[in-house]
């Protein structure tokens, strides 16, 4: 049986646990910086740590109910999750370990990723995702060589395009949390400035949806998804925490990660600014 543990970035995890760093816990306000929470349900499964290539080559033949995937911010997450999804005929959920500016990319076992392949007969699994950016304003053409670095959007310099779009909506040009792009399956990218470049926290696609959430809609939309029972883990985005603030006490284990894995159209997709929920149901 494997215990699942999440912890704030200053916590020093042991090598024998399955877990990752989170930028705090939803509904559990703390300023310790080294807080840790253990999910109350231990699961039967196989843990694989290491590089993407090692993990993909070491998956034992079996019928799995679930794969929980924790990523160490090594890049290439979209390709890895896509390849893993091809190999496993089961739901996949998880996300990228949080950083605090001093220590980051923290997953137990180090490596590029850590995967728990669950074959527990005692639990059934339900997966749900949510995109709080419900206002779809249209589509845009994205040009890039590197799928995480934008050359142009609709043929325009990306910084200028984003500034113009945000001016129309009345939000600050440095606000990359209320306004974003998503793929056609509804999984967001988190854009940001890196010097003169506009970069993305996930791989972009040539055509993306333009999405927006009104500031007054954020709290209730985020809170209603996190607010669940103790048999639930919510893999949420640290970027959403930035615009939501602290939420009131909840029973579920709510995380703030740097990237989330969502099941969209029966495929696992790595994205940003998302909420992804794992519910375990005891088999009677």
PDB file of C-alpha atoms in Angstrom:
ATOM      1  CA  UNK A   1       0.000   0.000   0.000  1.00  0.00           C
ATOM      2  CA  UNK A   2       1.306   3.458  -0.903  1.00  0.00           C
ATOM      3  CA  UNK A   3       0.760   6.543   1.221  1.00  0.00           C
ATOM      4  CA  UNK A   4       0.245   9.782  -0.726  1.00  0.00           C
ATOM      5  CA  UNK A   5       1.767  12.870   0.891  1.00  0.00           C
ATOM      6  CA  UNK A   6       1.949  16.499  -0.198  1.00  0.00           C
ATOM      7  CA  UNK A   7       4.057  19.164   1.454  1.00  0.00           C
ATOM      8  CA  UNK A   8       5.096  22.786   1.214  1.00  0.00           C
ATOM      9  CA  UNK A   9       8.376  23.488  -0.611  1.00  0.00           C
ATOM     10  CA  UNK A  10      10.558  23.921   2.495  1.00  0.00           C
ATOM     11  CA  UNK A  11       9.690  20.439   3.770  1.00  0.00           C
ATOM     12  CA  UNK A  12      12.376  17.786   3.262  1.00  0.00           C
ATOM     13  CA  UNK A  13      10.627  14.635   1.953  1.00  0.00           C
ATOM     14  CA  UNK A  14      11.938  11.136   2.508  1.00  0.00           C
ATOM     15  CA  UNK A  15      12.833   9.057  -0.519  1.00  0.00           C
ATOM     16  CA  UNK A  16      10.311   6.326   0.258  1.00  0.00           C
ATOM     17  CA  UNK A  17       7.102   8.379  -0.053  1.00  0.00           C
ATOM     18  CA  UNK A  18       4.944   9.266  -3.036  1.00  0.00           C
ATOM     19  CA  UNK A  19       4.328  12.984  -3.138  1.00  0.00           C
ATOM     20  CA  UNK A  20       5.272  16.459  -4.302  1.00  0.00           C
ATOM     21  CA  UNK A  21       5.518  20.053  -3.166  1.00  0.00           C
ATOM     22  CA  UNK A  22       2.453  22.294  -3.223  1.00  0.00           C
ATOM     23  CA  UNK A  23       2.327  26.071  -2.763  1.00  0.00           C
ATOM     24  CA  UNK A  24       0.207  25.739   0.361  1.00  0.00           C
ATOM     25  CA  UNK A  25      -3.060  23.895   0.886  1.00  0.00           C
ATOM     26  CA  UNK A  26      -6.521  25.148  -0.051  1.00  0.00           C
ATOM     27  CA  UNK A  27      -8.594  25.969   3.010  1.00  0.00           C
ATOM     28  CA  UNK A  28      -5.655  25.319   5.361  1.00  0.00           C
ATOM     29  CA  UNK A  29      -3.982  28.675   5.924  1.00  0.00           C
ATOM     30  CA  UNK A  30      -0.406  28.348   7.199  1.00  0.00           C
ATOM     31  CA  UNK A  31       2.770  30.381   7.120  1.00  0.00           C
ATOM     32  CA  UNK A  32       5.111  27.609   8.281  1.00  0.00           C
ATOM     33  CA  UNK A  33       6.357  26.847   4.787  1.00  0.00           C
ATOM     34  CA  UNK A  34       7.096  23.225   5.699  1.00  0.00           C
ATOM     35  CA  UNK A  35       3.604  21.911   6.367  1.00  0.00           C
ATOM     36  CA  UNK A  36       2.796  18.377   5.207  1.00  0.00           C
ATOM     37  CA  UNK A  37      -0.504  16.538   4.741  1.00  0.00           C
ATOM     38  CA  UNK A  38      -1.060  12.837   4.248  1.00  0.00           C
ATOM     39  CA  UNK A  39      -4.031  11.728   2.168  1.00  0.00           C
ATOM     40  CA  UNK A  40      -6.167   9.526   4.472  1.00  0.00           C
ATOM     41  CA  UNK A  41      -6.504   6.700   1.925  1.00  0.00           C
ATOM     42  CA  UNK A  42      -3.478   4.521   1.105  1.00  0.00           C
ATOM     43  CA  UNK A  43      -3.697   2.761  -2.262  1.00  0.00           C
ATOM     44  CA  UNK A  44      -2.306  -0.442  -3.690  1.00  0.00           C
ATOM     45  CA  UNK A  45      -0.043   0.403  -6.572  1.00  0.00           C
ATOM     46  CA  UNK A  46       3.391   0.476  -8.162  1.00  0.00           C
ATOM     47  CA  UNK A  47       5.577   3.585  -7.882  1.00  0.00           C
ATOM     48  CA  UNK A  48       7.985   4.478 -10.681  1.00  0.00           C
ATOM     49  CA  UNK A  49      10.556   7.273 -10.310  1.00  0.00           C
ATOM     50  CA  UNK A  50      13.113   8.579 -12.775  1.00  0.00           C
ATOM     51  CA  UNK A  51      13.361  10.082 -16.228  1.00  0.00           C
ATOM     52  CA  UNK A  52      10.434  10.105 -18.622  1.00  0.00           C
ATOM     53  CA  UNK A  53      12.162   7.476 -20.740  1.00  0.00           C
ATOM     54  CA  UNK A  54      12.857   5.219 -17.763  1.00  0.00           C
ATOM     55  CA  UNK A  55       9.280   5.393 -16.522  1.00  0.00           C
ATOM     56  CA  UNK A  56       7.757   4.707 -19.944  1.00  0.00           C
ATOM     57  CA  UNK A  57      10.035   1.683 -20.420  1.00  0.00           C
ATOM     58  CA  UNK A  58       9.432   0.206 -16.952  1.00  0.00           C
ATOM     59  CA  UNK A  59       5.613   0.090 -16.832  1.00  0.00           C
ATOM     60  CA  UNK A  60       4.584  -3.484 -15.940  1.00  0.00           C
ATOM     61  CA  UNK A  61       1.847  -5.071 -18.011  1.00  0.00           C
ATOM     62  CA  UNK A  62      -1.357  -4.824 -15.993  1.00  0.00           C
ATOM     63  CA  UNK A  63      -4.835  -3.357 -15.998  1.00  0.00           C
ATOM     64  CA  UNK A  64      -4.683  -0.183 -13.916  1.00  0.00           C
ATOM     65  CA  UNK A  65      -7.553   1.821 -12.497  1.00  0.00           C
ATOM     66  CA  UNK A  66      -5.596   5.063 -12.267  1.00  0.00           C
ATOM     67  CA  UNK A  67      -2.208   6.693 -12.738  1.00  0.00           C
ATOM     68  CA  UNK A  68      -1.231   9.600 -10.478  1.00  0.00           C
ATOM     69  CA  UNK A  69       1.602  11.536 -12.122  1.00  0.00           C
ATOM     70  CA  UNK A  70       3.800  14.063 -10.315  1.00  0.00           C
ATOM     71  CA  UNK A  71       6.156  16.142 -12.447  1.00  0.00           C
ATOM     72  CA  UNK A  72       9.420  17.833 -11.503  1.00  0.00           C
ATOM     73  CA  UNK A  73       9.287  20.881 -13.812  1.00  0.00           C
ATOM     74  CA  UNK A  74      11.814  19.368 -16.213  1.00  0.00           C
ATOM     75  CA  UNK A  75       9.992  20.478 -19.378  1.00  0.00           C
ATOM     76  CA  UNK A  76       8.496  18.148 -21.966  1.00  0.00           C
ATOM     77  CA  UNK A  77       5.467  17.415 -19.789  1.00  0.00           C
ATOM     78  CA  UNK A  78       2.952  17.420 -22.637  1.00  0.00           C
ATOM     79  CA  UNK A  79       4.828  14.816 -24.666  1.00  0.00           C
ATOM     80  CA  UNK A  80       5.430  12.600 -21.634  1.00  0.00           C
ATOM     81  CA  UNK A  81       1.783  12.681 -20.544  1.00  0.00           C
ATOM     82  CA  UNK A  82       0.677  11.970 -24.120  1.00  0.00           C
ATOM     83  CA  UNK A  83       2.992   8.934 -24.379  1.00  0.00           C
ATOM     84  CA  UNK A  84       1.917   7.689 -20.960  1.00  0.00           C
ATOM     85  CA  UNK A  85      -1.721   8.022 -21.950  1.00  0.00           C
ATOM     86  CA  UNK A  86      -1.086   5.839 -24.996  1.00  0.00           C
ATOM     87  CA  UNK A  87       0.439   3.112 -22.832  1.00  0.00           C
ATOM     88  CA  UNK A  88      -2.193   3.126 -20.102  1.00  0.00           C
ATOM     89  CA  UNK A  89      -5.857   2.536 -20.724  1.00  0.00           C
ATOM     90  CA  UNK A  90      -6.908   4.312 -17.544  1.00  0.00           C
ATOM     91  CA  UNK A  91      -7.530   7.815 -16.170  1.00  0.00           C
ATOM     92  CA  UNK A  92      -4.428   9.910 -15.437  1.00  0.00           C
ATOM     93  CA  UNK A  93      -4.290  12.813 -12.998  1.00  0.00           C
ATOM     94  CA  UNK A  94      -1.629  14.848 -11.212  1.00  0.00           C
ATOM     95  CA  UNK A  95       0.495  17.917 -11.751  1.00  0.00           C
ATOM     96  CA  UNK A  96       3.804  19.712 -11.451  1.00  0.00           C
ATOM     97  CA  UNK A  97       5.534  20.271  -8.129  1.00  0.00           C
ATOM     98  CA  UNK A  98       5.424  23.837  -6.823  1.00  0.00           C
ATOM     99  CA  UNK A  99       8.448  26.094  -6.420  1.00  0.00           C
ATOM    100  CA  UNK A 100       8.983  28.815  -3.831  1.00  0.00           C
ATOM    101  CA  UNK A 101      11.883  30.659  -5.483  1.00  0.00           C
ATOM    102  CA  UNK A 102      14.528  28.928  -3.389  1.00  0.00           C
ATOM    103  CA  UNK A 103      13.715  25.262  -3.733  1.00  0.00           C
ATOM    104  CA  UNK A 104      11.562  23.880  -6.509  1.00  0.00           C
ATOM    105  CA  UNK A 105      10.687  20.977  -8.738  1.00  0.00           C
ATOM    106  CA  UNK A 106      10.349  18.894  -5.627  1.00  0.00           C
ATOM    107  CA  UNK A 107       8.957  15.422  -6.140  1.00  0.00           C
ATOM    108  CA  UNK A 108       9.799  12.570  -3.836  1.00  0.00           C
ATOM    109  CA  UNK A 109      12.370  10.354  -5.528  1.00  0.00           C
ATOM    110  CA  UNK A 110      13.741  13.259  -7.588  1.00  0.00           C
ATOM    111  CA  UNK A 111      13.974  12.563 -11.339  1.00  0.00           C
ATOM    112  CA  UNK A 112      11.765  14.087 -13.997  1.00  0.00           C
ATOM    113  CA  UNK A 113       8.598  12.402 -12.774  1.00  0.00           C
ATOM    114  CA  UNK A 114       7.082  10.066 -10.238  1.00  0.00           C
ATOM    115  CA  UNK A 115       4.145   7.849 -11.192  1.00  0.00           C
ATOM    116  CA  UNK A 116       1.829   5.753  -9.039  1.00  0.00           C
ATOM    117  CA  UNK A 117       0.097   3.026 -11.042  1.00  0.00           C
ATOM    118  CA  UNK A 118      -2.978   2.098  -9.003  1.00  0.00           C
ATOM    119  CA  UNK A 119      -4.568  -1.361  -9.239  1.00  0.00           C
ATOM    120  CA  UNK A 120      -6.405  -1.285  -5.908  1.00  0.00           C
ATOM    121  CA  UNK A 121      -9.557  -3.495  -5.974  1.00  0.00           C
ATOM    122  CA  UNK A 122     -11.020  -1.654  -2.990  1.00  0.00           C
ATOM    123  CA  UNK A 123     -11.673   1.646  -4.782  1.00  0.00           C
ATOM    124  CA  UNK A 124     -13.275   2.903  -7.944  1.00  0.00           C
ATOM    125  CA  UNK A 125     -12.150   6.185  -9.449  1.00  0.00           C
ATOM    126  CA  UNK A 126     -13.907   9.321 -10.692  1.00  0.00           C
ATOM    127  CA  UNK A 127     -12.039  12.137 -12.478  1.00  0.00           C
ATOM    128  CA  UNK A 128     -13.362  15.647 -13.093  1.00  0.00           C
ATOM    129  CA  UNK A 129     -11.799  18.822 -14.446  1.00  0.00           C
ATOM    130  CA  UNK A 130     -12.846  22.464 -14.395  1.00  0.00           C
ATOM    131  CA  UNK A 131     -11.827  25.523 -16.383  1.00  0.00           C
ATOM    132  CA  UNK A 132     -13.001  28.632 -14.539  1.00  0.00           C
ATOM    133  CA  UNK A 133     -12.311  30.787 -17.637  1.00  0.00           C
ATOM    134  CA  UNK A 134     -15.816  30.272 -18.962  1.00  0.00           C
ATOM    135  CA  UNK A 135     -15.972  33.286 -21.301  1.00  0.00           C
ATOM    136  CA  UNK A 136     -14.708  32.129 -24.699  1.00  0.00           C
ATOM    137  CA  UNK A 137     -13.989  35.205 -26.808  1.00  0.00           C
ATOM    138  CA  UNK A 138     -12.969  33.486 -30.042  1.00  0.00           C
ATOM    139  CA  UNK A 139      -9.946  31.770 -31.543  1.00  0.00           C
ATOM    140  CA  UNK A 140      -6.462  32.924 -32.474  1.00  0.00           C
ATOM    141  CA  UNK A 141      -3.573  31.665 -34.591  1.00  0.00           C
ATOM    142  CA  UNK A 142      -0.345  31.103 -32.663  1.00  0.00           C
ATOM    143  CA  UNK A 143       2.995  30.938 -34.457  1.00  0.00           C
ATOM    144  CA  UNK A 144       6.018  29.350 -32.767  1.00  0.00           C
ATOM    145  CA  UNK A 145       9.147  27.305 -33.303  1.00  0.00           C
ATOM    146  CA  UNK A 146       9.316  26.213 -29.674  1.00  0.00           C
ATOM    147  CA  UNK A 147       5.730  25.334 -28.567  1.00  0.00           C
ATOM    148  CA  UNK A 148       6.276  27.265 -25.336  1.00  0.00           C
ATOM    149  CA  UNK A 149       7.645  30.479 -26.847  1.00  0.00           C
ATOM    150  CA  UNK A 150       5.249  32.583 -28.954  1.00  0.00           C
ATOM    151  CA  UNK A 151       6.496  34.344 -32.095  1.00  0.00           C
ATOM    152  CA  UNK A 152       3.200  35.953 -33.111  1.00  0.00           C
ATOM    153  CA  UNK A 153      -0.522  35.771 -32.344  1.00  0.00           C
ATOM    154  CA  UNK A 154      -2.726  36.421 -35.374  1.00  0.00           C
ATOM    155  CA  UNK A 155       0.411  37.736 -37.088  1.00  0.00           C
ATOM    156  CA  UNK A 156       1.019  40.377 -34.382  1.00  0.00           C
ATOM    157  CA  UNK A 157       3.765  40.666 -31.784  1.00  0.00           C
ATOM    158  CA  UNK A 158       2.378  38.605 -28.875  1.00  0.00           C
ATOM    159  CA  UNK A 159       2.994  41.228 -26.176  1.00  0.00           C
ATOM    160  CA  UNK A 160       1.141  43.859 -28.241  1.00  0.00           C
ATOM    161  CA  UNK A 161      -1.690  41.445 -29.095  1.00  0.00           C
ATOM    162  CA  UNK A 162      -2.158  40.548 -25.435  1.00  0.00           C
ATOM    163  CA  UNK A 163      -2.025  44.187 -24.340  1.00  0.00           C
ATOM    164  CA  UNK A 164      -4.701  45.139 -26.883  1.00  0.00           C
ATOM    165  CA  UNK A 165      -6.982  42.289 -25.834  1.00  0.00           C
ATOM    166  CA  UNK A 166      -6.618  43.112 -22.156  1.00  0.00           C
ATOM    167  CA  UNK A 167      -7.229  46.817 -22.764  1.00  0.00           C
ATOM    168  CA  UNK A 168     -10.585  45.934 -24.282  1.00  0.00           C
ATOM    169  CA  UNK A 169     -11.469  43.938 -21.148  1.00  0.00           C
ATOM    170  CA  UNK A 170     -10.116  46.569 -18.760  1.00  0.00           C
ATOM    171  CA  UNK A 171      -7.471  44.410 -17.107  1.00  0.00           C
ATOM    172  CA  UNK A 172      -3.783  45.096 -16.529  1.00  0.00           C
ATOM    173  CA  UNK A 173      -1.360  44.012 -19.242  1.00  0.00           C
ATOM    174  CA  UNK A 174       0.619  42.057 -16.598  1.00  0.00           C
ATOM    175  CA  UNK A 175      -2.451  40.083 -15.546  1.00  0.00           C
ATOM    176  CA  UNK A 176      -1.946  36.609 -17.007  1.00  0.00           C
ATOM    177  CA  UNK A 177      -4.398  34.838 -14.707  1.00  0.00           C
ATOM    178  CA  UNK A 178      -7.812  36.295 -15.646  1.00  0.00           C
ATOM    179  CA  UNK A 179      -7.031  36.227 -19.379  1.00  0.00           C
ATOM    180  CA  UNK A 180      -5.503  33.217 -21.113  1.00  0.00           C
ATOM    181  CA  UNK A 181      -5.528  30.807 -24.048  1.00  0.00           C
ATOM    182  CA  UNK A 182      -6.692  27.198 -24.066  1.00  0.00           C
ATOM    183  CA  UNK A 183      -6.585  24.283 -26.464  1.00  0.00           C
ATOM    184  CA  UNK A 184      -9.808  23.165 -28.154  1.00  0.00           C
ATOM    185  CA  UNK A 185     -10.409  20.620 -25.371  1.00  0.00           C
ATOM    186  CA  UNK A 186     -10.594  23.473 -22.863  1.00  0.00           C
ATOM    187  CA  UNK A 187      -7.239  23.016 -21.111  1.00  0.00           C
ATOM    188  CA  UNK A 188      -5.510  26.323 -20.425  1.00  0.00           C
ATOM    189  CA  UNK A 189      -2.004  27.655 -20.922  1.00  0.00           C
ATOM    190  CA  UNK A 190      -0.491  30.109 -18.433  1.00  0.00           C
ATOM    191  CA  UNK A 191       1.302  32.827 -20.378  1.00  0.00           C
ATOM    192  CA  UNK A 192       3.947  35.089 -18.882  1.00  0.00           C
ATOM    193  CA  UNK A 193       6.740  37.471 -19.813  1.00  0.00           C
ATOM    194  CA  UNK A 194      10.339  36.299 -19.928  1.00  0.00           C
ATOM    195  CA  UNK A 195      12.334  39.377 -20.864  1.00  0.00           C
ATOM    196  CA  UNK A 196      10.978  40.407 -24.263  1.00  0.00           C
ATOM    197  CA  UNK A 197       9.373  37.018 -24.876  1.00  0.00           C
ATOM    198  CA  UNK A 198       5.875  35.733 -24.167  1.00  0.00           C
ATOM    199  CA  UNK A 199       6.194  32.165 -22.935  1.00  0.00           C
ATOM    200  CA  UNK A 200       3.769  29.440 -21.914  1.00  0.00           C
ATOM    201  CA  UNK A 201       3.758  26.920 -19.079  1.00  0.00           C
ATOM    202  CA  UNK A 202       2.469  24.194 -21.424  1.00  0.00           C
ATOM    203  CA  UNK A 203       2.865  23.355 -25.098  1.00  0.00           C
ATOM    204  CA  UNK A 204       0.782  25.595 -27.324  1.00  0.00           C
ATOM    205  CA  UNK A 205      -1.129  24.583 -30.432  1.00  0.00           C
ATOM    206  CA  UNK A 206      -1.386  26.452 -33.767  1.00  0.00           C
ATOM    207  CA  UNK A 207      -4.978  27.438 -32.992  1.00  0.00           C
ATOM    208  CA  UNK A 208      -6.055  28.309 -29.469  1.00  0.00           C
ATOM    209  CA  UNK A 209      -9.228  29.545 -27.797  1.00  0.00           C
ATOM    210  CA  UNK A 210      -9.220  32.993 -26.161  1.00  0.00           C
ATOM    211  CA  UNK A 211     -10.594  32.798 -22.619  1.00  0.00           C
ATOM    212  CA  UNK A 212     -11.435  35.157 -19.774  1.00  0.00           C
ATOM    213  CA  UNK A 213     -12.851  34.997 -16.258  1.00  0.00           C
ATOM    214  CA  UNK A 214     -14.318  38.066 -14.562  1.00  0.00           C
ATOM    215  CA  UNK A 215     -12.628  38.858 -11.222  1.00  0.00           C
ATOM    216  CA  UNK A 216     -15.942  38.721  -9.378  1.00  0.00           C
ATOM    217  CA  UNK A 217     -16.552  35.166 -10.660  1.00  0.00           C
ATOM    218  CA  UNK A 218     -13.277  33.668  -9.463  1.00  0.00           C
ATOM    219  CA  UNK A 219     -13.772  32.911  -5.772  1.00  0.00           C
ATOM    220  CA  UNK A 220     -17.042  31.016  -5.939  1.00  0.00           C
ATOM    221  CA  UNK A 221     -15.983  29.088  -9.038  1.00  0.00           C
ATOM    222  CA  UNK A 222     -12.721  27.954  -7.420  1.00  0.00           C
ATOM    223  CA  UNK A 223     -14.158  27.367  -3.947  1.00  0.00           C
ATOM    224  CA  UNK A 224     -17.068  25.260  -5.185  1.00  0.00           C
ATOM    225  CA  UNK A 225     -14.639  22.864  -6.872  1.00  0.00           C
ATOM    226  CA  UNK A 226     -12.229  22.577  -3.941  1.00  0.00           C
ATOM    227  CA  UNK A 227     -15.017  22.223  -1.366  1.00  0.00           C
ATOM    228  CA  UNK A 228     -15.483  18.458  -1.239  1.00  0.00           C
ATOM    229  CA  UNK A 229     -15.113  15.395   0.968  1.00  0.00           C
ATOM    230  CA  UNK A 230     -12.039  13.776   2.549  1.00  0.00           C
ATOM    231  CA  UNK A 231     -11.804  11.079  -0.146  1.00  0.00           C
ATOM    232  CA  UNK A 232     -10.950  13.750  -2.753  1.00  0.00           C
ATOM    233  CA  UNK A 233      -7.693  15.297  -3.978  1.00  0.00           C
ATOM    234  CA  UNK A 234      -7.938  18.497  -6.027  1.00  0.00           C
ATOM    235  CA  UNK A 235      -4.917  19.257  -8.206  1.00  0.00           C
ATOM    236  CA  UNK A 236      -5.276  23.004  -8.663  1.00  0.00           C
ATOM    237  CA  UNK A 237      -3.066  25.759 -10.030  1.00  0.00           C
ATOM    238  CA  UNK A 238      -0.953  28.161  -7.972  1.00  0.00           C
ATOM    239  CA  UNK A 239      -1.900  30.817 -10.523  1.00  0.00           C
ATOM    240  CA  UNK A 240      -5.537  30.451  -9.508  1.00  0.00           C
ATOM    241  CA  UNK A 241      -4.551  30.820  -5.851  1.00  0.00           C
ATOM    242  CA  UNK A 242      -3.015  34.184  -6.746  1.00  0.00           C
ATOM    243  CA  UNK A 243      -6.365  35.565  -7.954  1.00  0.00           C
ATOM    244  CA  UNK A 244      -8.609  33.684  -5.488  1.00  0.00           C
ATOM    245  CA  UNK A 245      -6.845  34.271  -2.190  1.00  0.00           C
ATOM    246  CA  UNK A 246      -7.352  32.025   0.810  1.00  0.00           C
ATOM    247  CA  UNK A 247     -10.556  29.992   0.777  1.00  0.00           C
ATOM    248  CA  UNK A 248     -12.516  28.865   3.822  1.00  0.00           C
ATOM    249  CA  UNK A 249     -11.984  25.464   5.437  1.00  0.00           C
ATOM    250  CA  UNK A 250     -12.622  22.392   3.275  1.00  0.00           C
ATOM    251  CA  UNK A 251     -12.434  18.626   3.904  1.00  0.00           C
ATOM    252  CA  UNK A 252     -10.719  17.665   0.650  1.00  0.00           C
ATOM    253  CA  UNK A 253      -6.961  17.792   0.065  1.00  0.00           C
ATOM    254  CA  UNK A 254      -6.637  20.874  -2.133  1.00  0.00           C
ATOM    255  CA  UNK A 255      -3.293  21.532  -3.831  1.00  0.00           C
ATOM    256  CA  UNK A 256      -1.709  24.501  -5.617  1.00  0.00           C
ATOM    257  CA  UNK A 257       0.663  23.154  -8.270  1.00  0.00           C
ATOM    258  CA  UNK A 258       2.679  24.380 -11.257  1.00  0.00           C
ATOM    259  CA  UNK A 259       0.675  22.642 -13.972  1.00  0.00           C
ATOM    260  CA  UNK A 260      -2.188  20.173 -13.833  1.00  0.00           C
ATOM    261  CA  UNK A 261      -3.007  16.948 -15.677  1.00  0.00           C
ATOM    262  CA  UNK A 262      -6.612  16.893 -16.873  1.00  0.00           C
ATOM    263  CA  UNK A 263      -8.676  14.213 -18.564  1.00  0.00           C
ATOM    264  CA  UNK A 264     -10.164  15.953 -21.606  1.00  0.00           C
ATOM    265  CA  UNK A 265     -12.031  14.032 -24.305  1.00  0.00           C
ATOM    266  CA  UNK A 266     -10.745  10.753 -22.785  1.00  0.00           C
ATOM    267  CA  UNK A 267      -7.123  11.868 -23.129  1.00  0.00           C
ATOM    268  CA  UNK A 268      -4.700  13.041 -20.464  1.00  0.00           C
ATOM    269  CA  UNK A 269      -3.474  16.592 -21.145  1.00  0.00           C
ATOM    270  CA  UNK A 270      -0.932  18.710 -19.243  1.00  0.00           C
ATOM    271  CA  UNK A 271      -2.138  22.275 -18.770  1.00  0.00           C
ATOM    272  CA  UNK A 272      -2.120  25.335 -16.522  1.00  0.00           C
ATOM    273  CA  UNK A 273      -4.676  27.451 -14.626  1.00  0.00           C
ATOM    274  CA  UNK A 274      -6.866  24.374 -14.249  1.00  0.00           C
ATOM    275  CA  UNK A 275      -8.637  22.382 -11.542  1.00  0.00           C
ATOM    276  CA  UNK A 276      -8.525  18.595 -11.715  1.00  0.00           C
ATOM    277  CA  UNK A 277     -10.261  16.346  -9.169  1.00  0.00           C
ATOM    278  CA  UNK A 278      -9.683  12.744  -8.081  1.00  0.00           C
ATOM    279  CA  UNK A 279     -12.482  11.065  -6.141  1.00  0.00           C
ATOM    280  CA  UNK A 280     -12.039   7.581  -4.664  1.00  0.00           C
ATOM    281  CA  UNK A 281     -15.179   5.507  -4.121  1.00  0.00           C
ATOM    282  CA  UNK A 282     -15.068   2.538  -1.761  1.00  0.00           C
ATOM    283  CA  UNK A 283     -16.151  -0.665  -3.492  1.00  0.00           C
ATOM    284  CA  UNK A 284     -18.966  -2.313  -1.526  1.00  0.00           C
TER     285      UNK A 284
END
